[in-house]
């Protein structure tokens, strides 16, 4: 049985995961409009993952005898100054989500709700992976740069990641 405070917090997390999905889908659309199809498919795939995070929470709240409730979801930003800006924002956003998960874990633990505490461990591990993923992309952007061919390589790499493949080497690209 979930406490009303925890139901409220879990519902807020449902909202945040939904927002994350919308944010990445919007970013994907921006990338596609700029001809960055690799970045676009990577972000669209990630938007689907966020929807899975939302659904997993949704199911948990309902299974636990409470009611999952959808709130108003804020519109995500739609304009970005470039690819670096997009991925800087994804990284900042993931850090914000990690903070929200940590607050939830803390509330479950202090409220002695060990079932929810256990359930949330999946999200703790997932946030670690996601922060690592976006930090890695950001580091690559810093390293390669987004000027000239840099942008092309970044787009190729993210396209390969979206397909779950190794990114092509510069030699393979240049043929
Ligand atoms: Fe998520
Ligand atoms: Fe995420």
PDB file of C-alpha atoms and ligand atoms in Angstrom:
ATOM      1  CA  UNK A   1       0.000   0.000   0.000  1.00  0.00           C
ATOM      2  CA  UNK A   2       1.480   3.298  -1.090  1.00  0.00           C
ATOM      3  CA  UNK A   3       1.315   6.333   1.137  1.00  0.00           C
ATOM      4  CA  UNK A   4      -0.532   9.324  -0.396  1.00  0.00           C
ATOM      5  CA  UNK A   5       2.734  11.304  -0.379  1.00  0.00           C
ATOM      6  CA  UNK A   6       4.499   8.600  -2.327  1.00  0.00           C
ATOM      7  CA  UNK A   7       1.623   8.255  -4.811  1.00  0.00           C
ATOM      8  CA  UNK A   8       1.939  11.980  -5.456  1.00  0.00           C
ATOM      9  CA  UNK A   9       5.685  11.720  -5.990  1.00  0.00           C
ATOM     10  CA  UNK A  10       5.386   8.672  -8.251  1.00  0.00           C
ATOM     11  CA  UNK A  11       2.757  10.450 -10.311  1.00  0.00           C
ATOM     12  CA  UNK A  12       5.092  13.455 -10.596  1.00  0.00           C
ATOM     13  CA  UNK A  13       7.793  11.079 -11.848  1.00  0.00           C
ATOM     14  CA  UNK A  14       5.352   9.642 -14.413  1.00  0.00           C
ATOM     15  CA  UNK A  15       4.884  13.190 -15.613  1.00  0.00           C
ATOM     16  CA  UNK A  16       8.623  13.849 -15.763  1.00  0.00           C
ATOM     17  CA  UNK A  17       9.289  10.662 -17.771  1.00  0.00           C
ATOM     18  CA  UNK A  18       6.521  11.640 -20.178  1.00  0.00           C
ATOM     19  CA  UNK A  19       8.066  15.091 -20.481  1.00  0.00           C
ATOM     20  CA  UNK A  20      11.480  13.482 -21.134  1.00  0.00           C
ATOM     21  CA  UNK A  21       9.964  11.510 -23.989  1.00  0.00           C
ATOM     22  CA  UNK A  22       8.369  14.626 -25.470  1.00  0.00           C
ATOM     23  CA  UNK A  23      11.589  16.599 -25.056  1.00  0.00           C
ATOM     24  CA  UNK A  24      13.654  13.997 -26.938  1.00  0.00           C
ATOM     25  CA  UNK A  25      11.007  13.604 -29.612  1.00  0.00           C
ATOM     26  CA  UNK A  26      10.965  17.383 -30.104  1.00  0.00           C
ATOM     27  CA  UNK A  27      14.763  17.438 -30.281  1.00  0.00           C
ATOM     28  CA  UNK A  28      14.585  14.628 -32.815  1.00  0.00           C
ATOM     29  CA  UNK A  29      12.246  16.724 -34.917  1.00  0.00           C
ATOM     30  CA  UNK A  30      14.615  19.717 -34.744  1.00  0.00           C
ATOM     31  CA  UNK A  31      17.520  17.496 -35.861  1.00  0.00           C
ATOM     32  CA  UNK A  32      15.514  16.063 -38.737  1.00  0.00           C
ATOM     33  CA  UNK A  33      14.590  19.561 -39.888  1.00  0.00           C
ATOM     34  CA  UNK A  34      18.334  20.364 -39.983  1.00  0.00           C
ATOM     35  CA  UNK A  35      19.094  17.258 -42.070  1.00  0.00           C
ATOM     36  CA  UNK A  36      20.712  15.455 -39.113  1.00  0.00           C
ATOM     37  CA  UNK A  37      18.979  12.128 -39.597  1.00  0.00           C
ATOM     38  CA  UNK A  38      21.384  10.118 -37.431  1.00  0.00           C
ATOM     39  CA  UNK A  39      20.852  12.427 -34.439  1.00  0.00           C
ATOM     40  CA  UNK A  40      17.116  12.423 -35.172  1.00  0.00           C
ATOM     41  CA  UNK A  41      16.789   8.640 -35.110  1.00  0.00           C
ATOM     42  CA  UNK A  42      18.940   8.357 -31.988  1.00  0.00           C
ATOM     43  CA  UNK A  43      16.752  10.857 -30.134  1.00  0.00           C
ATOM     44  CA  UNK A  44      13.502   9.344 -31.424  1.00  0.00           C
ATOM     45  CA  UNK A  45      14.610   5.942 -30.156  1.00  0.00           C
ATOM     46  CA  UNK A  46      15.513   7.460 -26.830  1.00  0.00           C
ATOM     47  CA  UNK A  47      12.092   9.112 -26.650  1.00  0.00           C
ATOM     48  CA  UNK A  48      10.596   5.604 -26.875  1.00  0.00           C
ATOM     49  CA  UNK A  49      12.763   4.447 -23.979  1.00  0.00           C
ATOM     50  CA  UNK A  50      11.485   7.310 -21.850  1.00  0.00           C
ATOM     51  CA  UNK A  51       7.945   6.244 -22.655  1.00  0.00           C
ATOM     52  CA  UNK A  52       8.839   2.772 -21.372  1.00  0.00           C
ATOM     53  CA  UNK A  53      10.101   4.356 -18.135  1.00  0.00           C
ATOM     54  CA  UNK A  54       6.778   6.155 -17.838  1.00  0.00           C
ATOM     55  CA  UNK A  55       4.749   2.986 -18.452  1.00  0.00           C
ATOM     56  CA  UNK A  56       6.738   0.955 -15.922  1.00  0.00           C
ATOM     57  CA  UNK A  57       5.934   3.539 -13.213  1.00  0.00           C
ATOM     58  CA  UNK A  58       2.326   3.706 -14.381  1.00  0.00           C
ATOM     59  CA  UNK A  59       1.948  -0.066 -14.000  1.00  0.00           C
ATOM     60  CA  UNK A  60       3.631  -0.072 -10.586  1.00  0.00           C
ATOM     61  CA  UNK A  61       1.353   2.615  -9.140  1.00  0.00           C
ATOM     62  CA  UNK A  62      -1.752   0.785 -10.392  1.00  0.00           C
ATOM     63  CA  UNK A  63      -0.530  -2.633  -9.231  1.00  0.00           C
ATOM     64  CA  UNK A  64       0.055  -1.258  -5.765  1.00  0.00           C
ATOM     65  CA  UNK A  65      -3.587  -0.353  -5.303  1.00  0.00           C
ATOM     66  CA  UNK A  66      -3.262   3.361  -6.009  1.00  0.00           C
ATOM     67  CA  UNK A  67      -4.200   5.178  -9.187  1.00  0.00           C
ATOM     68  CA  UNK A  68      -1.685   6.479 -11.705  1.00  0.00           C
ATOM     69  CA  UNK A  69      -2.691   9.966 -12.713  1.00  0.00           C
ATOM     70  CA  UNK A  70      -1.583  11.947 -15.738  1.00  0.00           C
ATOM     71  CA  UNK A  71      -0.953  15.632 -15.087  1.00  0.00           C
ATOM     72  CA  UNK A  72      -0.486  18.554 -17.468  1.00  0.00           C
ATOM     73  CA  UNK A  73       2.724  18.105 -19.426  1.00  0.00           C
ATOM     74  CA  UNK A  74       4.678  21.232 -20.188  1.00  0.00           C
ATOM     75  CA  UNK A  75       5.670  21.810 -23.836  1.00  0.00           C
ATOM     76  CA  UNK A  76       9.378  21.137 -24.399  1.00  0.00           C
ATOM     77  CA  UNK A  77      11.656  23.723 -26.036  1.00  0.00           C
ATOM     78  CA  UNK A  78      11.644  23.456 -29.832  1.00  0.00           C
ATOM     79  CA  UNK A  79      14.514  25.746 -30.836  1.00  0.00           C
ATOM     80  CA  UNK A  80      18.175  24.971 -30.254  1.00  0.00           C
ATOM     81  CA  UNK A  81      21.323  26.819 -31.213  1.00  0.00           C
ATOM     82  CA  UNK A  82      22.989  23.666 -32.535  1.00  0.00           C
ATOM     83  CA  UNK A  83      23.753  20.006 -31.909  1.00  0.00           C
ATOM     84  CA  UNK A  84      26.024  20.871 -28.994  1.00  0.00           C
ATOM     85  CA  UNK A  85      23.143  22.768 -27.383  1.00  0.00           C
ATOM     86  CA  UNK A  86      20.776  19.814 -27.928  1.00  0.00           C
ATOM     87  CA  UNK A  87      23.100  17.332 -26.233  1.00  0.00           C
ATOM     88  CA  UNK A  88      24.104  19.748 -23.495  1.00  0.00           C
ATOM     89  CA  UNK A  89      20.395  20.006 -22.698  1.00  0.00           C
ATOM     90  CA  UNK A  90      19.881  16.227 -22.772  1.00  0.00           C
ATOM     91  CA  UNK A  91      22.711  15.837 -20.261  1.00  0.00           C
ATOM     92  CA  UNK A  92      21.355  18.574 -17.987  1.00  0.00           C
ATOM     93  CA  UNK A  93      17.906  17.035 -18.238  1.00  0.00           C
ATOM     94  CA  UNK A  94      19.144  13.568 -17.268  1.00  0.00           C
ATOM     95  CA  UNK A  95      20.874  15.066 -14.223  1.00  0.00           C
ATOM     96  CA  UNK A  96      17.563  16.656 -13.246  1.00  0.00           C
ATOM     97  CA  UNK A  97      15.806  13.277 -13.616  1.00  0.00           C
ATOM     98  CA  UNK A  98      18.488  11.595 -11.489  1.00  0.00           C
ATOM     99  CA  UNK A  99      17.813  14.189  -8.773  1.00  0.00           C
ATOM    100  CA  UNK A 100      14.083  13.418  -8.906  1.00  0.00           C
ATOM    101  CA  UNK A 101      14.736   9.647  -8.701  1.00  0.00           C
ATOM    102  CA  UNK A 102      17.051  10.176  -5.746  1.00  0.00           C
ATOM    103  CA  UNK A 103      14.341  12.187  -3.961  1.00  0.00           C
ATOM    104  CA  UNK A 104      11.859   9.370  -4.606  1.00  0.00           C
ATOM    105  CA  UNK A 105      14.277   6.733  -3.297  1.00  0.00           C
ATOM    106  CA  UNK A 106      14.828   8.850  -0.222  1.00  0.00           C
ATOM    107  CA  UNK A 107      11.063   9.253   0.357  1.00  0.00           C
ATOM    108  CA  UNK A 108      10.486   5.487  -0.052  1.00  0.00           C
ATOM    109  CA  UNK A 109      13.288   4.667   2.368  1.00  0.00           C
ATOM    110  CA  UNK A 110      12.340   7.165   5.050  1.00  0.00           C
ATOM    111  CA  UNK A 111       8.681   6.110   4.721  1.00  0.00           C
ATOM    112  CA  UNK A 112       9.785   2.457   5.196  1.00  0.00           C
ATOM    113  CA  UNK A 113       8.211   1.526   1.846  1.00  0.00           C
ATOM    114  CA  UNK A 114      10.784  -1.106   0.961  1.00  0.00           C
ATOM    115  CA  UNK A 115       8.799  -2.473  -1.970  1.00  0.00           C
ATOM    116  CA  UNK A 116       8.913   0.912  -3.711  1.00  0.00           C
ATOM    117  CA  UNK A 117      12.511   1.340  -2.602  1.00  0.00           C
ATOM    118  CA  UNK A 118      13.324  -1.962  -4.319  1.00  0.00           C
ATOM    119  CA  UNK A 119      11.288  -1.070  -7.427  1.00  0.00           C
ATOM    120  CA  UNK A 120      13.169   2.216  -7.773  1.00  0.00           C
ATOM    121  CA  UNK A 121      16.592   0.559  -7.858  1.00  0.00           C
ATOM    122  CA  UNK A 122      16.022  -0.167 -11.575  1.00  0.00           C
ATOM    123  CA  UNK A 123      15.683   3.605 -12.142  1.00  0.00           C
ATOM    124  CA  UNK A 124      18.808   4.321 -10.110  1.00  0.00           C
ATOM    125  CA  UNK A 125      20.821   1.999 -12.371  1.00  0.00           C
ATOM    126  CA  UNK A 126      19.122   3.351 -15.500  1.00  0.00           C
ATOM    127  CA  UNK A 127      19.957   6.955 -14.592  1.00  0.00           C
ATOM    128  CA  UNK A 128      23.582   6.010 -14.115  1.00  0.00           C
ATOM    129  CA  UNK A 129      23.597   4.540 -17.639  1.00  0.00           C
ATOM    130  CA  UNK A 130      21.815   7.493 -19.186  1.00  0.00           C
ATOM    131  CA  UNK A 131      24.033  10.137 -17.617  1.00  0.00           C
ATOM    132  CA  UNK A 132      27.034   8.156 -18.833  1.00  0.00           C
ATOM    133  CA  UNK A 133      25.564   7.861 -22.332  1.00  0.00           C
ATOM    134  CA  UNK A 134      24.821  11.565 -22.746  1.00  0.00           C
ATOM    135  CA  UNK A 135      28.096  12.640 -21.147  1.00  0.00           C
ATOM    136  CA  UNK A 136      29.914  10.388 -23.596  1.00  0.00           C
ATOM    137  CA  UNK A 137      28.111  11.942 -26.569  1.00  0.00           C
ATOM    138  CA  UNK A 138      28.850  15.426 -25.250  1.00  0.00           C
ATOM    139  CA  UNK A 139      32.538  14.568 -24.817  1.00  0.00           C
ATOM    140  CA  UNK A 140      32.655  13.320 -28.417  1.00  0.00           C
ATOM    141  CA  UNK A 141      31.047  16.542 -29.623  1.00  0.00           C
ATOM    142  CA  UNK A 142      33.655  18.547 -27.713  1.00  0.00           C
ATOM    143  CA  UNK A 143      36.432  16.398 -29.142  1.00  0.00           C
ATOM    144  CA  UNK A 144      35.333  16.293 -32.768  1.00  0.00           C
ATOM    145  CA  UNK A 145      33.634  19.692 -32.888  1.00  0.00           C
ATOM    146  CA  UNK A 146      30.565  20.496 -34.934  1.00  0.00           C
ATOM    147  CA  UNK A 147      32.260  22.592 -37.604  1.00  0.00           C
ATOM    148  CA  UNK A 148      32.652  21.288 -41.150  1.00  0.00           C
ATOM    149  CA  UNK A 149      32.958  17.491 -41.264  1.00  0.00           C
ATOM    150  CA  UNK A 150      32.645  17.250 -37.470  1.00  0.00           C
ATOM    151  CA  UNK A 151      28.906  17.528 -37.666  1.00  0.00           C
ATOM    152  CA  UNK A 152      28.815  14.830 -40.329  1.00  0.00           C
ATOM    153  CA  UNK A 153      30.813  12.407 -38.136  1.00  0.00           C
ATOM    154  CA  UNK A 154      28.648  13.109 -35.095  1.00  0.00           C
ATOM    155  CA  UNK A 155      25.530  12.445 -37.127  1.00  0.00           C
ATOM    156  CA  UNK A 156      26.962   9.203 -38.523  1.00  0.00           C
ATOM    157  CA  UNK A 157      27.982   8.028 -35.082  1.00  0.00           C
ATOM    158  CA  UNK A 158      24.571   8.703 -33.556  1.00  0.00           C
ATOM    159  CA  UNK A 159      22.838   7.074 -36.504  1.00  0.00           C
ATOM    160  CA  UNK A 160      24.958   3.953 -35.915  1.00  0.00           C
ATOM    161  CA  UNK A 161      24.159   4.023 -32.193  1.00  0.00           C
ATOM    162  CA  UNK A 162      20.457   4.266 -32.986  1.00  0.00           C
ATOM    163  CA  UNK A 163      20.785   1.102 -35.085  1.00  0.00           C
ATOM    164  CA  UNK A 164      22.777  -0.548 -32.292  1.00  0.00           C
ATOM    165  CA  UNK A 165      25.919  -0.810 -34.443  1.00  0.00           C
ATOM    166  CA  UNK A 166      29.504   0.248 -34.046  1.00  0.00           C
ATOM    167  CA  UNK A 167      29.951   3.713 -35.567  1.00  0.00           C
ATOM    168  CA  UNK A 168      31.883   3.676 -38.852  1.00  0.00           C
ATOM    169  CA  UNK A 169      35.543   4.671 -38.730  1.00  0.00           C
ATOM    170  CA  UNK A 170      36.606   7.850 -40.613  1.00  0.00           C
ATOM    171  CA  UNK A 171      38.339   5.575 -43.202  1.00  0.00           C
ATOM    172  CA  UNK A 172      35.127   3.692 -43.849  1.00  0.00           C
ATOM    173  CA  UNK A 173      33.255   6.955 -44.250  1.00  0.00           C
ATOM    174  CA  UNK A 174      35.800   8.404 -46.683  1.00  0.00           C
ATOM    175  CA  UNK A 175      35.957   5.039 -48.530  1.00  0.00           C
TER     176      UNK A 175
HETATM  177 FE1  LIG B   1      13.738   8.106 -17.946  1.00  0.00          FE
HETATM  178 FE1  LIG B   2      16.399   9.412 -19.442  1.00  0.00          FE
END
